[in-house]
Amino acid sequence: MDEALLALAVSRPADALAEAGQVLARRPDATAASVAHQARAIVLRDSGRVDDAIAELRAALRAARRSPSAERVVDVQATLGATLGFAGRTAQGLAMLDTAVAGCAGGVRAGRVLMRRASLFRVLGRYDEALADLRRAIDLLRRGGDPIWEARSRTHRFLVYAALGQAARADHDLAIAQRLLADAGQEMESAMAVHSRADLALQGGDIPRALGFLDEAGERYAALGVTRPNLAIDRCAVLLAAGLAAEAVTVADEAVRRAGTGGERTKVAELQLVAARAAVAAGRPAEAIERAAAARDLFRRQGRQWWHARAAFVVTQSRYAAGERGARLLAQAADLAHRLEALRAEEAPAAHLLAGRLAAGLGRRTDVAERHLASAARYRHRGPTFGHAAGWLAQALRAQGRGDTAAALVACRRGLVAAGEHQRTLGAPELRAHAAAYGTELVDIALRHAVRRGDGRMLLRWTERWRASALAVPPALPPDDPELVAELGSLRAVVRRLEAARAEGAPTARLDHERGTLEASIRARTRRAAGDPAGGGFAGTDLAALLDGLGDHRLAELTAVDGVLYATTAVGRRVRMHAVGSLAGAEREVELARFMLRRLAHGRAPRGVLDRLDRAGVALQRALLGPAAADLAGDGPVVVVPPAQLHAVPWALLPALRGTPLGVAPSAATWLRAGAVQAPRRHRVALVGGPGLDASAVELKQLAALYPDAVVLSEGAATAAATLAALDGAWTAHVAAHGTFHSGNPLFSALSLDDGPLMVHDLGRLRRAPLRLVLSSCESGVAGTVAAAGASVVDELLGMVTALVPLGTASILASVVPVHDGATAPLMVAFHERLRAGASFAEALLTVRAGTGGDPVAVATALSFLALGR
């Protein structure tokens, strides 16, 4: 009975708890009572109720000592020792485990006890001792014919090998453990094996697979009624590797709250540490210092030197992020770097990088800086792919320290290649955008060199290097994923009900919760999509080809470096760099201009508003282009490539740009690629009208007269499914619908259709986006910006436009502020008339703007639209 009930405790915990209660209710003998208390303890411990588990184990030990079985005493001692250790009472736990080991004569029982002592050694970071115990345990258990405990021992050894970075050995042990557990029908431990595969996937840099394994393990744990703190810890590690620091903070905080004071003390400390790591990555150093210090103190009391060093490093790292510098912090960082390297901790390269930065910043410690940066730079060829860029950053800083600009730029270029390779393994555009943060500091180094040299060609080349790769990889979302389609449909229905409830003043808490749950599930599903590691990412920018490709277009590419805005112009083959001014000042002018346009969108046109718009345009030009405006004078068309912070600019307000065909693009290379997109063989036109726009019915009716063969979806027929089908592969598509921008997650930004919102997530499922797309909706061209804390170049974009360019769209018309519905309809009809006459988007929009006369609302509406792409 003892073997069966104890096995059930880790296979089907709820059943074991019920059966153990029945056994104890029958007033059993000492042996049976000991087994029942021990089984209850295992279930309680694994569900986070460690104090209750210890009480049960003490009862189990008292009963075992009354029994005739010495082996029973040893087994309970081993479980109690491991549980005391997990509760943070490590000295008591090890003493109890040592007593249990001494009480074993050998064989299977000795193997089981050794495995449990090894598990505590692993938690304490004493990996050599853990490996020694596990080698003996696996040998004893294999020869004794105990496959379940052999599998458990191999799983623990997998975790040790994984912590030491020995991926091949870890993979070998995990494969054998999974097979043995599957053969034995161990549901709980099978779930734990799936969980462990996430660790291995993360070590290999495969974030989508890691997320998939964590989701699967979470579902299995939930089905078994078990809470595993390690699941939150590992999910935070994956989110941090993907650059999703703010989300990692939320996950960690929730896990700390759930663990409380009654959970495993060792896990509470680990959760505090992961919360601190997430906080510093999210740019919240004060929170990080507090949490890391709490974790450090817990680890010290628990006697966990490996973990203590890691937490101490996060304290030091957070103090640096908060602005602290100086010799004292350098000494602490250098000491921690050596300690972490000796302990073989994963933070060792980051600690060396931090010490190298501090030493270089002090100026007098170049030898110390070189030594630490060289240690960090070794990792540019080692470990997971997401860490390679950091190694190249260290190499670039080394070269910069010795004044070798050429070597620094080579390191920056190779670091961007490494960052791009990591990006291409990620299928979800959200993950790719956040992962792009790894390359921003490398770009900053190169851009600073270009600015110091006053080299416009160099500034343009490096700005393009990073921007051009942003849109090179199309989303890897499966268009025929039935579960994703179903969840998006459910989300549409919930949003529709939510809007109705708000309109009626009804309670919305339940619907808000349902919406959040669906959005979280969709995010998780799309993040599991894998990218194409071999496909279209980073490539060196061929500046000569770019200049040739511009033809008669004049280029103005804006770059922000250390808070200063620079404009690089290319006219013919002449490239010039201009310092414009403060980026913050430019953003303020943009917001003022946008405010004026938004006000006019409501139909209110106070006296003299057009003069004020003109003055706002002059101020905007001074803040955005400065002296570069003179380079753009003339009759030829202009292409503007702004940084992500300035993607919502009404560029046509600028006097230098108002009278010329104007296109806007995320990068010059993207603009060139858009010109090379092959048009579909059939000139199919789709016209879509969403609900709530009184003018859209007239607008669509007039457009249908221009395109008699068009697919028209309106008056209840504009559902998400019908719209996606109409958009897929269209030559020209026009969507007249309200748009909403989801600032919390731009991938849920949407166009309002008859059955609910059509989201960016939906657009990612298109096999071929329409070649030309007109979005007469509110703020459809606005892109979200994501960045690492402190990053100054943030050119990875999210939003409607970003979702479509990689999928084959060459030209897009979109608004940067809400627009007036009544004024939009005639503007759209006039725009399509020019398209039908052969004009480009930029040419057609220029003609439409010229035809607005003196009507302030019509003028503001025309100025609110941008021609994106070609």
Coordinates of C-alpha atoms in Angstrom, one line a residue, residues 9-340:
A9 CA 0.8 11.7 -4.3
V10 CA 2.9 12.8 -7.2
S11 CA 0.8 11.4 -10.0
R12 CA -2.8 12.3 -9.0
P13 CA -2.5 14.6 -5.9
A14 CA -6.2 15.1 -5.3
D15 CA -6.9 11.3 -5.4
A16 CA -4.0 10.7 -3.0
L17 CA -5.2 13.3 -0.5
A18 CA -8.6 11.7 -0.4
E19 CA -7.3 8.2 -0.1
A20 CA -4.8 9.2 2.7
G21 CA -7.7 10.8 4.6
Q22 CA -9.7 7.6 4.3
V23 CA -6.7 5.5 5.6
L24 CA -6.2 7.8 8.7
A25 CA -10.0 7.7 9.4
R26 CA -9.8 3.9 9.8
R27 CA -7.3 4.1 12.8
P28 CA -4.5 2.3 10.9
D29 CA -1.4 0.7 12.3
A30 CA 1.8 2.7 12.6
T31 CA 3.2 1.8 9.2
A32 CA 0.0 2.7 7.3
A33 CA -0.4 5.9 9.3
S34 CA 3.1 6.9 8.5
V35 CA 2.6 6.4 4.8
A36 CA -0.7 8.3 4.8
H37 CA 0.8 11.3 6.7
Q38 CA 3.7 11.3 4.3
A39 CA 1.5 11.2 1.2
R40 CA -0.6 14.1 2.5
A41 CA 2.6 16.0 3.2
I42 CA 3.9 15.5 -0.4
V43 CA 0.6 16.8 -1.8
L44 CA 0.6 19.8 0.6
R45 CA 4.2 20.6 -0.1
D46 CA 3.7 20.5 -3.9
S47 CA 0.7 22.8 -3.7
G48 CA 2.7 25.4 -1.7
R49 CA 1.5 24.6 1.8
V50 CA 4.9 23.9 3.2
D51 CA 4.3 24.5 6.9
D52 CA 1.3 22.2 6.8
A53 CA 3.5 19.6 5.0
I54 CA 6.2 19.8 7.7
A55 CA 3.5 19.2 10.4
E56 CA 2.3 16.1 8.5
L57 CA 5.8 14.8 8.1
R58 CA 6.6 15.1 11.8
A59 CA 3.4 13.1 12.4
A60 CA 4.6 10.6 9.8
L61 CA 8.1 10.3 11.5
R62 CA 6.5 9.7 14.9
A63 CA 4.4 6.9 13.4
A64 CA 7.4 5.4 11.5
R65 CA 9.4 5.2 14.7
R66 CA 6.6 3.2 16.3
S67 CA 6.6 0.8 13.3
P68 CA 8.9 -2.2 12.9
S69 CA 10.4 -0.8 9.6
A70 CA 13.7 1.0 9.8
E71 CA 13.4 1.8 6.1
R72 CA 10.1 3.6 6.8
V73 CA 11.9 5.9 9.2
V74 CA 14.7 6.6 6.7
D75 CA 12.2 7.4 3.9
V76 CA 10.2 9.9 6.0
Q77 CA 13.5 11.5 7.2
A78 CA 14.5 12.0 3.6
T79 CA 11.2 13.6 2.7
L80 CA 11.2 15.8 5.8
G81 CA 14.8 16.9 5.2
A82 CA 14.1 18.0 1.6
T83 CA 10.9 19.8 2.7
L84 CA 12.7 21.6 5.5
G85 CA 15.3 22.7 3.0
F86 CA 12.7 24.0 0.6
A87 CA 11.1 25.9 3.5
G88 CA 14.4 27.8 3.9
R89 CA 15.5 25.8 7.0
T90 CA 18.5 24.4 5.0
A91 CA 20.8 23.5 7.9
Q92 CA 18.0 21.4 9.6
G93 CA 17.1 19.9 6.2
L94 CA 20.7 18.8 5.4
A95 CA 21.2 17.4 8.8
M96 CA 18.1 15.3 8.5
L97 CA 19.1 14.1 5.0
D98 CA 22.6 13.2 6.2
T99 CA 21.0 11.1 9.0
A100 CA 18.8 9.4 6.4
V101 CA 21.7 8.7 4.1
A102 CA 23.7 7.2 7.0
G103 CA 20.8 5.0 7.8
C104 CA 20.7 3.3 4.4
A105 CA 22.6 0.1 3.8
G106 CA 22.4 0.5 0.0
G107 CA 20.2 -0.5 -2.9
V108 CA 17.0 1.3 -4.1
R109 CA 16.3 2.9 -0.7
A110 CA 19.7 4.5 -0.7
G111 CA 19.2 5.8 -4.2
R112 CA 16.0 7.5 -3.3
V113 CA 17.5 9.2 -0.3
L114 CA 20.5 10.3 -2.2
M115 CA 18.3 11.9 -4.9
R116 CA 16.4 13.9 -2.3
R117 CA 19.7 15.2 -0.7
A118 CA 20.9 16.1 -4.2
S119 CA 17.7 18.1 -4.9
L120 CA 18.5 20.3 -1.9
F121 CA 22.1 20.6 -2.9
R122 CA 20.9 21.8 -6.3
V123 CA 18.6 24.4 -4.7
L124 CA 21.6 25.6 -2.7
G125 CA 23.7 25.9 -5.8
R126 CA 26.1 23.2 -4.6
Y127 CA 26.2 21.5 -8.0
D128 CA 29.3 19.3 -7.6
E129 CA 27.8 17.7 -4.5
A130 CA 24.4 17.3 -6.2
L131 CA 26.0 15.6 -9.2
A132 CA 28.0 13.2 -7.0
D133 CA 24.8 12.1 -5.2
L134 CA 22.8 11.8 -8.4
R135 CA 25.5 9.7 -10.2
R136 CA 25.3 7.2 -7.2
A137 CA 21.5 7.4 -7.1
I138 CA 20.9 6.7 -10.8
D139 CA 23.3 3.8 -10.7
L140 CA 21.6 2.2 -7.6
L141 CA 18.1 2.8 -9.0
R142 CA 18.8 1.5 -12.5
R143 CA 20.4 -1.7 -11.1
G144 CA 17.6 -2.0 -8.6
G145 CA 14.9 -1.8 -11.3
D146 CA 13.2 1.3 -10.0
P147 CA 12.3 3.3 -13.3
I148 CA 10.2 6.0 -11.6
W149 CA 12.9 7.1 -9.1
E150 CA 15.5 6.8 -11.8
A151 CA 13.5 9.2 -13.9
R152 CA 13.2 11.6 -11.0
S153 CA 16.9 11.5 -10.4
R154 CA 17.6 12.1 -14.1
T155 CA 15.2 15.1 -14.0
H156 CA 17.1 16.6 -11.1
R157 CA 20.4 16.0 -12.9
F158 CA 18.9 17.6 -16.0
L159 CA 18.3 20.7 -13.9
V160 CA 21.9 20.8 -12.7
Y161 CA 23.3 20.3 -16.1
A162 CA 21.0 23.0 -17.5
A163 CA 22.1 25.4 -14.8
L164 CA 25.7 24.7 -15.7
G165 CA 25.0 25.3 -19.4
Q166 CA 25.7 21.6 -20.4
A167 CA 22.8 21.4 -22.8
A168 CA 23.7 18.1 -24.5
R169 CA 24.0 16.2 -21.2
A170 CA 20.8 17.9 -19.9
D171 CA 18.9 16.9 -23.0
H172 CA 20.1 13.3 -22.8
D173 CA 18.9 12.9 -19.2
L174 CA 15.5 14.6 -19.8
A175 CA 14.8 12.4 -22.8
I176 CA 15.3 9.2 -20.8
A177 CA 13.3 10.6 -17.8
Q178 CA 10.3 11.5 -20.1
R179 CA 10.3 8.0 -21.6
L180 CA 10.4 6.3 -18.1
L181 CA 7.7 8.5 -16.7
A182 CA 5.4 8.1 -19.7
D183 CA 5.8 4.3 -19.4
A184 CA 4.9 4.5 -15.7
G185 CA 1.8 6.7 -16.2
Q186 CA 3.1 9.4 -13.8
E187 CA 0.9 12.3 -14.7
M188 CA 2.3 14.9 -12.3
E189 CA 5.9 14.1 -13.1
S190 CA 5.1 14.0 -16.8
A191 CA 3.9 17.5 -16.5
M192 CA 7.1 18.5 -14.7
A193 CA 9.1 16.9 -17.5
V194 CA 7.2 19.1 -20.1
H195 CA 8.0 22.1 -17.8
S196 CA 11.7 21.1 -17.8
R197 CA 11.7 21.1 -21.6
A198 CA 10.9 24.9 -21.5
D199 CA 14.2 25.4 -19.6
L200 CA 16.1 23.6 -22.4
A201 CA 14.3 25.5 -25.1
L202 CA 15.2 28.7 -23.5
Q203 CA 18.9 27.7 -23.2
G204 CA 18.8 27.1 -26.9
G205 CA 17.3 30.5 -27.5
D206 CA 14.0 29.1 -28.8
I207 CA 11.6 31.4 -27.0
P208 CA 8.4 30.3 -28.9
R209 CA 9.0 26.6 -28.0
A210 CA 9.8 27.6 -24.4
L211 CA 6.5 29.5 -24.1
G212 CA 4.6 26.6 -25.6
F213 CA 6.1 24.1 -23.1
L214 CA 5.3 26.4 -20.2
D215 CA 1.7 26.8 -21.4
E216 CA 1.3 23.0 -21.8
A217 CA 2.8 22.4 -18.3
G218 CA 0.5 25.1 -16.8
E219 CA -2.5 23.4 -18.3
R220 CA -1.4 20.0 -16.9
Y221 CA -0.7 21.4 -13.4
A222 CA -4.1 23.1 -13.4
A223 CA -5.8 19.8 -14.3
L224 CA -4.1 18.2 -11.4
G225 CA -5.0 21.0 -9.0
V226 CA -1.3 21.8 -8.4
T227 CA 0.4 25.2 -8.1
R228 CA 4.1 25.3 -9.0
P229 CA 6.1 28.5 -8.2
N230 CA 8.7 27.4 -10.7
L231 CA 6.3 27.9 -13.5
A232 CA 6.1 31.6 -12.8
I233 CA 9.8 31.9 -12.3
D234 CA 10.5 30.2 -15.6
R235 CA 7.8 32.2 -17.4
C236 CA 9.5 35.4 -16.2
A237 CA 12.8 34.2 -17.5
V238 CA 11.3 33.6 -20.9
L239 CA 9.5 37.0 -20.9
L240 CA 12.7 38.8 -19.9
A241 CA 14.6 37.0 -22.7
A242 CA 11.9 38.2 -25.1
G243 CA 12.3 41.8 -23.8
L244 CA 8.8 41.8 -22.2
A245 CA 10.0 43.2 -18.8
A246 CA 6.8 44.9 -17.7
E247 CA 4.8 41.7 -18.2
A248 CA 7.5 39.7 -16.3
V249 CA 7.1 42.1 -13.3
T250 CA 3.3 41.5 -13.3
V251 CA 3.7 37.7 -13.5
A252 CA 6.4 37.7 -10.7
D253 CA 4.3 40.0 -8.4
E254 CA 1.3 37.8 -8.8
A255 CA 3.3 34.7 -8.0
V256 CA 4.9 36.4 -4.9
R257 CA 1.4 37.3 -3.7
R258 CA 0.1 33.8 -4.2
A259 CA 3.1 32.2 -2.4
G260 CA 2.7 34.5 0.6
T261 CA 4.4 33.5 3.8
G262 CA 3.0 30.0 3.9
G263 CA 4.7 28.7 0.7
E264 CA 8.1 27.3 0.2
R265 CA 10.5 29.9 1.6
T266 CA 13.1 29.0 -1.0
K267 CA 10.6 29.7 -3.8
V268 CA 9.5 33.0 -2.2
A269 CA 13.1 34.1 -2.3
E270 CA 13.5 33.0 -5.9
L271 CA 10.3 34.8 -6.9
Q272 CA 11.5 38.0 -5.2
L273 CA 14.7 37.7 -7.2
V274 CA 12.9 37.2 -10.5
A275 CA 10.6 40.2 -9.7
A276 CA 13.7 42.3 -9.1
R277 CA 15.3 41.3 -12.4
A278 CA 12.1 42.1 -14.2
A279 CA 11.8 45.5 -12.4
V280 CA 15.3 46.6 -13.4
A281 CA 14.7 45.5 -17.0
A282 CA 11.5 47.5 -17.0
G283 CA 13.3 50.6 -16.0
R284 CA 12.1 50.6 -12.3
P285 CA 15.4 50.5 -10.4
A286 CA 14.1 51.6 -7.0
E287 CA 11.6 48.7 -7.0
A288 CA 14.3 46.4 -8.2
I289 CA 16.7 47.4 -5.3
E290 CA 14.1 46.7 -2.7
R291 CA 13.1 43.3 -4.1
A292 CA 16.6 42.1 -4.8
A293 CA 17.8 43.1 -1.3
A294 CA 14.9 41.2 0.2
A295 CA 15.8 38.1 -1.9
R296 CA 19.5 38.5 -1.0
D297 CA 18.7 38.6 2.7
L298 CA 16.5 35.5 2.5
F299 CA 19.1 33.6 0.6
R300 CA 21.7 34.5 3.1
R301 CA 19.5 33.2 6.0
Q302 CA 18.9 30.0 3.9
G303 CA 22.7 29.5 3.4
R304 CA 22.3 29.6 -0.4
Q305 CA 25.6 31.1 -1.6
W306 CA 24.9 30.7 -5.3
W307 CA 21.6 32.4 -5.1
H308 CA 22.9 35.0 -2.7
A309 CA 25.5 36.1 -5.2
R310 CA 22.9 36.4 -8.0
A311 CA 20.6 38.5 -5.8
A312 CA 23.5 40.7 -4.8
F313 CA 24.4 41.3 -8.4
V314 CA 20.8 42.5 -9.2
V315 CA 21.1 45.0 -6.3
T316 CA 24.3 46.3 -7.8
Q317 CA 22.9 46.3 -11.3
S318 CA 19.8 48.2 -10.1
R319 CA 21.9 50.8 -8.3
Y320 CA 23.8 51.4 -11.6
A321 CA 20.5 51.7 -13.4
A322 CA 19.4 54.3 -10.8
G323 CA 22.4 56.4 -11.7
E324 CA 24.9 55.5 -9.1
R325 CA 28.6 55.4 -10.2
G326 CA 32.0 55.4 -8.5
A327 CA 34.8 53.3 -7.2
R328 CA 32.8 51.6 -4.5
L329 CA 30.2 50.3 -6.9
L330 CA 32.9 49.2 -9.3
A331 CA 34.6 47.2 -6.5
Q332 CA 31.3 45.5 -5.7
A333 CA 30.6 44.7 -9.4
A334 CA 34.1 43.3 -10.0
D335 CA 33.9 41.1 -6.9
L336 CA 30.5 39.8 -7.9
A337 CA 31.7 39.1 -11.4
H338 CA 34.5 36.9 -10.1
R339 CA 32.2 35.2 -7.6
L340 CA 29.5 34.5 -10.2

